[in-house]
JSON list of C-alpha atoms in Angstrom, two decimals:
[
{"chain": "A", "resi": 1, "resn": "VAL", "atom": "CA", "xyz": [-34.18, -54.56, -12.45]},
{"chain": "A", "resi": 2, "resn": "LYS", "atom": "CA", "xyz": [-36.28, -52.27, -11.44]},
{"chain": "A", "resi": 3, "resn": "PHE", "atom": "CA", "xyz": [-38.73, -52.47, -14.34]},
{"chain": "A", "resi": 4, "resn": "CYS", "atom": "CA", "xyz": [-38.58, -56.65, -13.76]},
{"chain": "A", "resi": 5, "resn": "GLU", "atom": "CA", "xyz": [-39.54, -56.02, -10.03]},
{"chain": "A", "resi": 6, "resn": "TYR", "atom": "CA", "xyz": [-42.65, -53.71, -11.24]},
{"chain": "A", "resi": 7, "resn": "TYR", "atom": "CA", "xyz": [-43.46, -55.72, -13.99]},
{"chain": "A", "resi": 8, "resn": "TYR", "atom": "CA", "xyz": [-42.59, -59.43, -13.88]},
{"chain": "A", "resi": 9, "resn": "SER", "atom": "CA", "xyz": [-41.61, -59.67, -10.27]},
{"chain": "A", "resi": 10, "resn": "ASP", "atom": "CA", "xyz": [-42.26, -64.01, -11.50]},
{"chain": "A", "resi": 11, "resn": "LEU", "atom": "CA", "xyz": [-38.73, -63.02, -13.35]},
{"chain": "A", "resi": 12, "resn": "ILE", "atom": "CA", "xyz": [-36.85, -61.92, -10.75]},
{"chain": "A", "resi": 13, "resn": "PRO", "atom": "CA", "xyz": [-35.40, -65.69, -10.04]},
{"chain": "A", "resi": 14, "resn": "ASP", "atom": "CA", "xyz": [-34.00, -65.41, -13.83]},
{"chain": "A", "resi": 15, "resn": "LEU", "atom": "CA", "xyz": [-32.07, -62.09, -13.43]},
{"chain": "A", "resi": 16, "resn": "SER", "atom": "CA", "xyz": [-28.77, -62.60, -13.01]},
{"chain": "A", "resi": 17, "resn": "THR", "atom": "CA", "xyz": [-26.99, -62.64, -9.19]},
{"chain": "A", "resi": 18, "resn": "ALA", "atom": "CA", "xyz": [-23.96, -59.49, -10.30]},
{"chain": "A", "resi": 19, "resn": "LYS", "atom": "CA", "xyz": [-24.19, -56.13, -9.52]},
{"chain": "A", "resi": 20, "resn": "SER", "atom": "CA", "xyz": [-23.95, -53.90, -12.48]},
{"chain": "A", "resi": 21, "resn": "PRO", "atom": "CA", "xyz": [-20.54, -52.38, -13.31]},
{"chain": "A", "resi": 22, "resn": "GLN", "atom": "CA", "xyz": [-21.17, -49.93, -11.43]},
{"chain": "A", "resi": 23, "resn": "GLN", "atom": "CA", "xyz": [-21.46, -51.13, -8.02]},
{"chain": "A", "resi": 24, "resn": "MET", "atom": "CA", "xyz": [-19.21, -53.72, -9.72]},
{"chain": "A", "resi": 25, "resn": "LEU", "atom": "CA", "xyz": [-16.12, -51.17, -9.00]},
{"chain": "A", "resi": 26, "resn": "GLY", "atom": "CA", "xyz": [-17.78, -48.89, -5.74]},
{"chain": "A", "resi": 27, "resn": "ALA", "atom": "CA", "xyz": [-17.81, -52.34, -4.14]},
{"chain": "A", "resi": 28, "resn": "LEU", "atom": "CA", "xyz": [-14.09, -52.58, -5.23]},
{"chain": "A", "resi": 29, "resn": "VAL", "atom": "CA", "xyz": [-13.04, -49.45, -4.54]},
{"chain": "A", "resi": 30, "resn": "LYS", "atom": "CA", "xyz": [-14.06, -49.49, -0.68]},
{"chain": "A", "resi": 31, "resn": "THR", "atom": "CA", "xyz": [-12.82, -52.92, -0.25]},
{"chain": "A", "resi": 32, "resn": "TYR", "atom": "CA", "xyz": [-9.52, -54.75, -2.41]},
{"chain": "A", "resi": 33, "resn": "TYR", "atom": "CA", "xyz": [-8.46, -50.47, -3.47]},
{"chain": "A", "resi": 34, "resn": "ALA", "atom": "CA", "xyz": [-8.69, -49.39, 0.00]},
{"chain": "A", "resi": 35, "resn": "GLN", "atom": "CA", "xyz": [-6.89, -51.98, 1.38]},
{"chain": "A", "resi": 36, "resn": "ALA", "atom": "CA", "xyz": [-3.92, -51.70, -0.93]},
{"chain": "A", "resi": 37, "resn": "LYS", "atom": "CA", "xyz": [-3.81, -48.58, -0.91]},
{"chain": "A", "resi": 38, "resn": "GLY", "atom": "CA", "xyz": [-4.18, -48.16, 3.61]},
{"chain": "A", "resi": 39, "resn": "ILE", "atom": "CA", "xyz": [-6.90, -46.18, 3.32]},
{"chain": "A", "resi": 40, "resn": "ASP", "atom": "CA", "xyz": [-9.94, -45.73, 5.62]},
{"chain": "A", "resi": 41, "resn": "PRO", "atom": "CA", "xyz": [-12.72, -47.12, 3.55]},
{"chain": "A", "resi": 42, "resn": "GLY", "atom": "CA", "xyz": [-15.24, -44.41, 5.46]},
{"chain": "A", "resi": 43, "resn": "LYS", "atom": "CA", "xyz": [-13.59, -41.32, 4.18]},
{"chain": "A", "resi": 44, "resn": "ILE", "atom": "CA", "xyz": [-13.74, -42.53, 0.11]},
{"chain": "A", "resi": 45, "resn": "ILE", "atom": "CA", "xyz": [-16.44, -40.67, -1.70]},
{"chain": "A", "resi": 46, "resn": "SER", "atom": "CA", "xyz": [-16.47, -43.05, -4.70]},
{"chain": "A", "resi": 47, "resn": "VAL", "atom": "CA", "xyz": [-18.41, -40.89, -7.46]},
{"chain": "A", "resi": 48, "resn": "ALA", "atom": "CA", "xyz": [-19.51, -42.81, -10.78]},
{"chain": "A", "resi": 49, "resn": "ILE", "atom": "CA", "xyz": [-19.81, -41.12, -13.65]},
{"chain": "A", "resi": 50, "resn": "MET", "atom": "CA", "xyz": [-22.74, -42.70, -15.57]},
{"chain": "A", "resi": 51, "resn": "PRO", "atom": "CA", "xyz": [-24.86, -41.90, -19.09]},
{"chain": "A", "resi": 52, "resn": "CYS", "atom": "CA", "xyz": [-28.14, -43.17, -17.16]},
{"chain": "A", "resi": 53, "resn": "THR", "atom": "CA", "xyz": [-30.02, -41.25, -15.03]},
{"chain": "A", "resi": 54, "resn": "ALA", "atom": "CA", "xyz": [-31.37, -44.74, -12.97]},
{"chain": "A", "resi": 55, "resn": "LYS", "atom": "CA", "xyz": [-27.90, -44.79, -11.93]},
{"chain": "A", "resi": 56, "resn": "LYS", "atom": "CA", "xyz": [-28.36, -42.44, -9.62]},
{"chain": "A", "resi": 57, "resn": "PHE", "atom": "CA", "xyz": [-31.45, -44.53, -7.59]},
{"chain": "A", "resi": 58, "resn": "GLU", "atom": "CA", "xyz": [-29.31, -47.66, -8.42]},
{"chain": "A", "resi": 59, "resn": "CYS", "atom": "CA", "xyz": [-26.37, -46.53, -5.64]},
{"chain": "A", "resi": 60, "resn": "GLN", "atom": "CA", "xyz": [-29.31, -45.93, -3.25]},
{"chain": "A", "resi": 61, "resn": "ARG", "atom": "CA", "xyz": [-30.79, -49.23, -3.02]},
{"chain": "A", "resi": 62, "resn": "PRO", "atom": "CA", "xyz": [-30.47, -50.42, 0.49]},
{"chain": "A", "resi": 63, "resn": "GLU", "atom": "CA", "xyz": [-28.64, -53.66, -0.92]},
{"chain": "A", "resi": 64, "resn": "MET", "atom": "CA", "xyz": [-26.44, -51.41, -2.61]},
{"chain": "A", "resi": 65, "resn": "ASN", "atom": "CA", "xyz": [-23.54, -51.50, 0.36]},
{"chain": "A", "resi": 66, "resn": "SER", "atom": "CA", "xyz": [-21.79, -54.72, 0.15]},
{"chain": "A", "resi": 67, "resn": "ALA", "atom": "CA", "xyz": [-18.44, -52.98, 1.55]},
{"chain": "A", "resi": 68, "resn": "GLY", "atom": "CA", "xyz": [-20.22, -51.47, 4.47]},
{"chain": "A", "resi": 69, "resn": "VAL", "atom": "CA", "xyz": [-21.65, -54.60, 5.75]},
{"chain": "A", "resi": 70, "resn": "LEU", "atom": "CA", "xyz": [-18.55, -56.58, 5.33]},
{"chain": "A", "resi": 71, "resn": "GLN", "atom": "CA", "xyz": [-16.44, -54.08, 7.31]},
{"chain": "A", "resi": 72, "resn": "GLY", "atom": "CA", "xyz": [-19.74, -53.66, 9.70]},
{"chain": "A", "resi": 73, "resn": "LYS", "atom": "CA", "xyz": [-20.93, -50.12, 8.51]},
{"chain": "A", "resi": 74, "resn": "PRO", "atom": "CA", "xyz": [-24.13, -50.33, 6.53]},
{"chain": "A", "resi": 75, "resn": "GLU", "atom": "CA", "xyz": [-24.82, -47.12, 6.37]},
{"chain": "A", "resi": 76, "resn": "MET", "atom": "CA", "xyz": [-21.61, -47.40, 4.18]},
{"chain": "A", "resi": 77, "resn": "ARG", "atom": "CA", "xyz": [-22.76, -47.26, 0.38]},
{"chain": "A", "resi": 78, "resn": "ASP", "atom": "CA", "xyz": [-21.01, -48.63, -2.12]},
{"chain": "A", "resi": 79, "resn": "VAL", "atom": "CA", "xyz": [-21.07, -45.16, -5.12]},
{"chain": "A", "resi": 80, "resn": "ASP", "atom": "CA", "xyz": [-21.92, -42.56, -3.43]},
{"chain": "A", "resi": 81, "resn": "TYR", "atom": "CA", "xyz": [-22.68, -40.39, -5.72]},
{"chain": "A", "resi": 82, "resn": "VAL", "atom": "CA", "xyz": [-23.71, -40.86, -9.56]},
{"chain": "A", "resi": 83, "resn": "LEU", "atom": "CA", "xyz": [-22.91, -37.78, -12.10]},
{"chain": "A", "resi": 84, "resn": "THR", "atom": "CA", "xyz": [-24.59, -38.46, -15.34]},
{"chain": "A", "resi": 85, "resn": "THR", "atom": "CA", "xyz": [-22.05, -37.29, -18.13]},
{"chain": "A", "resi": 86, "resn": "ARG", "atom": "CA", "xyz": [-24.53, -34.50, -19.14]},
{"chain": "A", "resi": 87, "resn": "GLU", "atom": "CA", "xyz": [-24.03, -32.95, -15.91]},
{"chain": "A", "resi": 88, "resn": "LEU", "atom": "CA", "xyz": [-20.00, -33.69, -15.70]},
{"chain": "A", "resi": 89, "resn": "ALA", "atom": "CA", "xyz": [-20.10, -32.09, -19.25]},
{"chain": "A", "resi": 90, "resn": "ARG", "atom": "CA", "xyz": [-22.20, -29.19, -17.25]},
{"chain": "A", "resi": 91, "resn": "LEU", "atom": "CA", "xyz": [-19.47, -29.38, -15.26]},
{"chain": "A", "resi": 92, "resn": "ILE", "atom": "CA", "xyz": [-16.31, -28.99, -16.95]},
{"chain": "A", "resi": 93, "resn": "LYS", "atom": "CA", "xyz": [-17.84, -26.40, -19.43]},
{"chain": "A", "resi": 94, "resn": "ARG", "atom": "CA", "xyz": [-18.76, -23.91, -16.07]},
{"chain": "A", "resi": 95, "resn": "GLN", "atom": "CA", "xyz": [-15.22, -24.56, -14.92]},
{"chain": "A", "resi": 96, "resn": "LYS", "atom": "CA", "xyz": [-13.31, -23.57, -18.30]},
{"chain": "A", "resi": 97, "resn": "ILE", "atom": "CA", "xyz": [-10.95, -26.39, -18.35]},
{"chain": "A", "resi": 98, "resn": "ASP", "atom": "CA", "xyz": [-9.63, -27.14, -21.60]},
{"chain": "A", "resi": 99, "resn": "LEU", "atom": "CA", "xyz": [-9.51, -30.51, -22.02]},
{"chain": "A", "resi": 100, "resn": "ASN", "atom": "CA", "xyz": [-7.23, -30.44, -24.93]},
{"chain": "A", "resi": 101, "resn": "ALA", "atom": "CA", "xyz": [-5.19, -28.33, -22.85]},
{"chain": "A", "resi": 102, "resn": "LEU", "atom": "CA", "xyz": [-4.61, -30.67, -20.71]},
{"chain": "A", "resi": 103, "resn": "GLU", "atom": "CA", "xyz": [-1.81, -33.44, -20.26]},
{"chain": "A", "resi": 104, "resn": "ASP", "atom": "CA", "xyz": [-1.50, -37.01, -21.06]},
{"chain": "A", "resi": 105, "resn": "ALA", "atom": "CA", "xyz": [-1.28, -39.01, -18.38]},
{"chain": "A", "resi": 106, "resn": "SER", "atom": "CA", "xyz": [-1.26, -42.93, -17.72]},
{"chain": "A", "resi": 107, "resn": "TYR", "atom": "CA", "xyz": [-3.57, -44.55, -15.70]},
{"chain": "A", "resi": 108, "resn": "ASP", "atom": "CA", "xyz": [-2.91, -44.66, -11.87]},
{"chain": "A", "resi": 109, "resn": "ARG", "atom": "CA", "xyz": [-1.26, -48.90, -12.54]},
{"chain": "A", "resi": 110, "resn": "LEU", "atom": "CA", "xyz": [-3.35, -50.45, -9.57]},
{"chain": "A", "resi": 111, "resn": "MET", "atom": "CA", "xyz": [-7.38, -50.76, -9.96]},
{"chain": "A", "resi": 112, "resn": "GLY", "atom": "CA", "xyz": [-6.59, -49.01, -13.83]},
{"chain": "A", "resi": 113, "resn": "GLU", "atom": "CA", "xyz": [-5.65, -52.17, -15.99]},
{"chain": "A", "resi": 114, "resn": "GLY", "atom": "CA", "xyz": [-8.26, -52.87, -17.98]},
{"chain": "A", "resi": 115, "resn": "THR", "atom": "CA", "xyz": [-9.15, -56.02, -20.48]},
{"chain": "A", "resi": 116, "resn": "GLY", "atom": "CA", "xyz": [-10.71, -56.69, -23.82]},
{"chain": "A", "resi": 117, "resn": "ALA", "atom": "CA", "xyz": [-13.80, -57.51, -22.05]},
{"chain": "A", "resi": 118, "resn": "GLY", "atom": "CA", "xyz": [-13.17, -55.14, -19.58]},
{"chain": "A", "resi": 119, "resn": "VAL", "atom": "CA", "xyz": [-13.73, -52.20, -22.75]},
{"chain": "A", "resi": 120, "resn": "ILE", "atom": "CA", "xyz": [-16.73, -54.08, -24.13]},
{"chain": "A", "resi": 121, "resn": "PHE", "atom": "CA", "xyz": [-18.47, -53.93, -21.17]},
{"chain": "A", "resi": 122, "resn": "GLY", "atom": "CA", "xyz": [-20.58, -49.81, -21.32]},
{"chain": "A", "resi": 123, "resn": "ALA", "atom": "CA", "xyz": [-21.16, -50.91, -24.57]},
{"chain": "A", "resi": 124, "resn": "THR", "atom": "CA", "xyz": [-24.85, -52.54, -25.15]},
{"chain": "A", "resi": 125, "resn": "GLY", "atom": "CA", "xyz": [-24.09, -55.84, -25.32]},
{"chain": "A", "resi": 126, "resn": "GLY", "atom": "CA", "xyz": [-20.77, -56.10, -24.26]},
{"chain": "A", "resi": 127, "resn": "VAL", "atom": "CA", "xyz": [-21.95, -57.24, -20.37]},
{"chain": "A", "resi": 128, "resn": "MET", "atom": "CA", "xyz": [-23.08, -60.00, -22.44]},
{"chain": "A", "resi": 129, "resn": "GLU", "atom": "CA", "xyz": [-20.30, -60.20, -25.19]},
{"chain": "A", "resi": 130, "resn": "ALA", "atom": "CA", "xyz": [-17.68, -60.51, -21.79]},
{"chain": "A", "resi": 131, "resn": "ALA", "atom": "CA", "xyz": [-19.67, -63.72, -19.98]},
{"chain": "A", "resi": 132, "resn": "ILE", "atom": "CA", "xyz": [-19.90, -65.58, -22.80]},
{"chain": "A", "resi": 133, "resn": "ARG", "atom": "CA", "xyz": [-15.73, -64.97, -23.54]},
{"chain": "A", "resi": 134, "resn": "GLY", "atom": "CA", "xyz": [-15.23, -65.70, -19.79]},
{"chain": "A", "resi": 135, "resn": "ALA", "atom": "CA", "xyz": [-17.87, -68.93, -19.84]},
{"chain": "A", "resi": 136, "resn": "TYR", "atom": "CA", "xyz": [-15.68, -69.79, -22.80]},
{"chain": "A", "resi": 137, "resn": "TYR", "atom": "CA", "xyz": [-12.14, -69.52, -20.86]},
{"chain": "A", "resi": 138, "resn": "ILE", "atom": "CA", "xyz": [-13.60, -70.91, -17.61]},
{"chain": "A", "resi": 139, "resn": "ILE", "atom": "CA", "xyz": [-15.34, -74.43, -19.56]},
{"chain": "A", "resi": 140, "resn": "THR", "atom": "CA", "xyz": [-12.82, -75.16, -22.34]},
{"chain": "A", "resi": 141, "resn": "HIS", "atom": "CA", "xyz": [-9.88, -73.62, -20.45]},
{"chain": "A", "resi": 142, "resn": "GLU", "atom": "CA", "xyz": [-8.98, -72.50, -23.81]},
{"chain": "A", "resi": 143, "resn": "ASP", "atom": "CA", "xyz": [-8.66, -68.93, -25.20]},
{"chain": "A", "resi": 144, "resn": "PRO", "atom": "CA", "xyz": [-11.84, -67.77, -26.95]},
{"chain": "A", "resi": 145, "resn": "PRO", "atom": "CA", "xyz": [-12.18, -67.96, -30.50]},
{"chain": "A", "resi": 146, "resn": "GLU", "atom": "CA", "xyz": [-11.86, -65.02, -33.25]},
{"chain": "A", "resi": 147, "resn": "ALA", "atom": "CA", "xyz": [-15.77, -64.93, -33.69]},
{"chain": "A", "resi": 148, "resn": "LEU", "atom": "CA", "xyz": [-16.22, -64.67, -30.02]},
{"chain": "A", "resi": 149, "resn": "LEU", "atom": "CA", "xyz": [-14.18, -61.53, -29.36]},
{"chain": "A", "resi": 150, "resn": "ASN", "atom": "CA", "xyz": [-15.39, -59.65, -32.40]},
{"chain": "A", "resi": 151, "resn": "LEU", "atom": "CA", "xyz": [-19.14, -60.67, -31.85]},
{"chain": "A", "resi": 152, "resn": "THR", "atom": "CA", "xyz": [-20.33, -57.89, -33.43]},
{"chain": "A", "resi": 153, "resn": "PRO", "atom": "CA", "xyz": [-24.16, -59.46, -34.60]},
{"chain": "A", "resi": 154, "resn": "VAL", "atom": "CA", "xyz": [-25.15, -58.22, -31.14]},
{"chain": "A", "resi": 155, "resn": "ARG", "atom": "CA", "xyz": [-23.71, -54.75, -31.01]},
{"chain": "A", "resi": 156, "resn": "GLY", "atom": "CA", "xyz": [-25.43, -52.15, -31.90]},
{"chain": "A", "resi": 157, "resn": "LEU", "atom": "CA", "xyz": [-28.59, -50.03, -30.83]},
{"chain": "A", "resi": 158, "resn": "GLU", "atom": "CA", "xyz": [-30.92, -51.72, -33.01]},
{"chain": "A", "resi": 159, "resn": "SER", "atom": "CA", "xyz": [-34.29, -53.06, -30.68]},
{"chain": "A", "resi": 160, "resn": "VAL", "atom": "CA", "xyz": [-32.88, -56.72, -30.43]},
{"chain": "A", "resi": 161, "resn": "LYS", "atom": "CA", "xyz": [-29.93, -58.58, -31.35]},
{"chain": "A", "resi": 162, "resn": "GLU", "atom": "CA", "xyz": [-29.16, -61.95, -31.39]},
{"chain": "A", "resi": 163, "resn": "ALA", "atom": "CA", "xyz": [-26.77, -64.81, -32.09]},
{"chain": "A", "resi": 164, "resn": "THR", "atom": "CA", "xyz": [-25.40, -68.17, -31.87]},
{"chain": "A", "resi": 165, "resn": "VAL", "atom": "CA", "xyz": [-22.65, -69.07, -30.41]},
{"chain": "A", "resi": 166, "resn": "THR", "atom": "CA", "xyz": [-21.23, -72.63, -29.27]},
{"chain": "A", "resi": 167, "resn": "ILE", "atom": "CA", "xyz": [-18.99, -73.51, -26.50]},
{"chain": "A", "resi": 168, "resn": "PRO", "atom": "CA", "xyz": [-17.18, -77.04, -27.25]},
{"chain": "A", "resi": 169, "resn": "GLY", "atom": "CA", "xyz": [-18.61, -79.28, -23.63]},
{"chain": "A", "resi": 170, "resn": "VAL", "atom": "CA", "xyz": [-22.22, -77.29, -23.91]},
{"chain": "A", "resi": 171, "resn": "GLY", "atom": "CA", "xyz": [-23.10, -76.62, -27.58]},
{"chain": "A", "resi": 172, "resn": "PRO", "atom": "CA", "xyz": [-24.83, -73.62, -29.11]},
{"chain": "A", "resi": 173, "resn": "LEU", "atom": "CA", "xyz": [-26.61, -70.65, -27.29]},
{"chain": "A", "resi": 174, "resn": "SER", "atom": "CA", "xyz": [-28.56, -68.78, -28.33]},
{"chain": "A", "resi": 175, "resn": "VAL", "atom": "CA", "xyz": [-27.86, -64.97, -27.52]},
{"chain": "A", "resi": 176, "resn": "ALA", "atom": "CA", "xyz": [-30.38, -61.57, -28.17]},
{"chain": "A", "resi": 177, "resn": "VAL", "atom": "CA", "xyz": [-29.03, -58.00, -26.85]},
{"chain": "A", "resi": 178, "resn": "CYS", "atom": "CA", "xyz": [-32.42, -56.24, -25.94]},
{"chain": "A", "resi": 179, "resn": "HIS", "atom": "CA", "xyz": [-32.68, -52.07, -27.04]},
{"chain": "A", "resi": 180, "resn": "GLY", "atom": "CA", "xyz": [-34.98, -49.97, -25.29]},
{"chain": "A", "resi": 181, "resn": "LEU", "atom": "CA", "xyz": [-38.15, -50.68, -22.76]},
{"chain": "A", "resi": 182, "resn": "LYS", "atom": "CA", "xyz": [-40.84, -51.26, -25.43]},
{"chain": "A", "resi": 183, "resn": "ASN", "atom": "CA", "xyz": [-38.78, -54.32, -26.39]},
{"chain": "A", "resi": 184, "resn": "ALA", "atom": "CA", "xyz": [-37.77, -55.01, -23.40]},
{"chain": "A", "resi": 185, "resn": "ARG", "atom": "CA", "xyz": [-41.85, -55.86, -22.42]},
{"chain": "A", "resi": 186, "resn": "THR", "atom": "CA", "xyz": [-42.00, -57.83, -25.21]},
{"chain": "A", "resi": 187, "resn": "ILE", "atom": "CA", "xyz": [-39.18, -60.45, -24.61]},
{"chain": "A", "resi": 188, "resn": "LEU", "atom": "CA", "xyz": [-40.24, -60.50, -21.13]},
{"chain": "A", "resi": 189, "resn": "ASP", "atom": "CA", "xyz": [-43.31, -61.16, -22.14]},
{"chain": "A", "resi": 190, "resn": "GLU", "atom": "CA", "xyz": [-42.44, -64.22, -24.91]},
{"chain": "A", "resi": 191, "resn": "VAL", "atom": "CA", "xyz": [-40.22, -65.97, -22.10]},
{"chain": "A", "resi": 192, "resn": "ARG", "atom": "CA", "xyz": [-42.71, -65.63, -19.30]},
{"chain": "A", "resi": 193, "resn": "ALA", "atom": "CA", "xyz": [-45.08, -67.50, -21.92]},
{"chain": "A", "resi": 194, "resn": "GLY", "atom": "CA", "xyz": [-42.42, -69.69, -22.31]},
{"chain": "A", "resi": 195, "resn": "LYS", "atom": "CA", "xyz": [-41.93, -68.59, -26.28]},
{"chain": "A", "resi": 196, "resn": "SER", "atom": "CA", "xyz": [-38.18, -67.55, -25.36]},
{"chain": "A", "resi": 197, "resn": "ARG", "atom": "CA", "xyz": [-35.22, -68.95, -27.91]},
{"chain": "A", "resi": 198, "resn": "TRP", "atom": "CA", "xyz": [-33.31, -67.20, -26.51]},
{"chain": "A", "resi": 199, "resn": "GLN", "atom": "CA", "xyz": [-30.71, -68.61, -22.43]},
{"chain": "A", "resi": 200, "resn": "PHE", "atom": "CA", "xyz": [-29.22, -65.36, -22.75]},
{"chain": "A", "resi": 201, "resn": "ILE", "atom": "CA", "xyz": [-30.07, -61.91, -22.80]},
{"chain": "A", "resi": 202, "resn": "GLU", "atom": "CA", "xyz": [-29.14, -58.40, -21.83]},
{"chain": "A", "resi": 203, "resn": "PHE", "atom": "CA", "xyz": [-31.48, -55.56, -21.87]}
]
């Protein structure tokens, strides 16, 4: 988003209005979860563990306080802190925690259940794949076919991956997943020039 704001501000209206998974969960923790557990959201410290250092900046963006705004506390952040996966690994090592010695435990029942789409959400191409599955179900009122449950052409770390999916009542959709800012610049230049062949692009 920041890259687009700096270099392609004319394309901002074309960006998805959905928050990132990090910010979605942060807002839910301080609204739905807090209410269900009877916890004052102001006493919740939300820490996200993410692979990307940009997430540290993201959680501090002024608009990332929707849970606080909803509750009349605009100073309350949806996500308070972000640790990278490397920072978490260093903390575990520093505290001499042996993960193999810990007992297995199940997820908390509330907010601890997942879906197949949720599992792939954090993978490159996962957001787009999950969105297509959801759109298919909403439009057709049917579960997506096997081809949409395993959209392998858009997975992986190649520079640009693409596929065509067909949704009854909508027709074929050309989708792409772009990996890396260098490739993003090339694709966004095509979008700006009106030469893009894709209807859905995940960066």
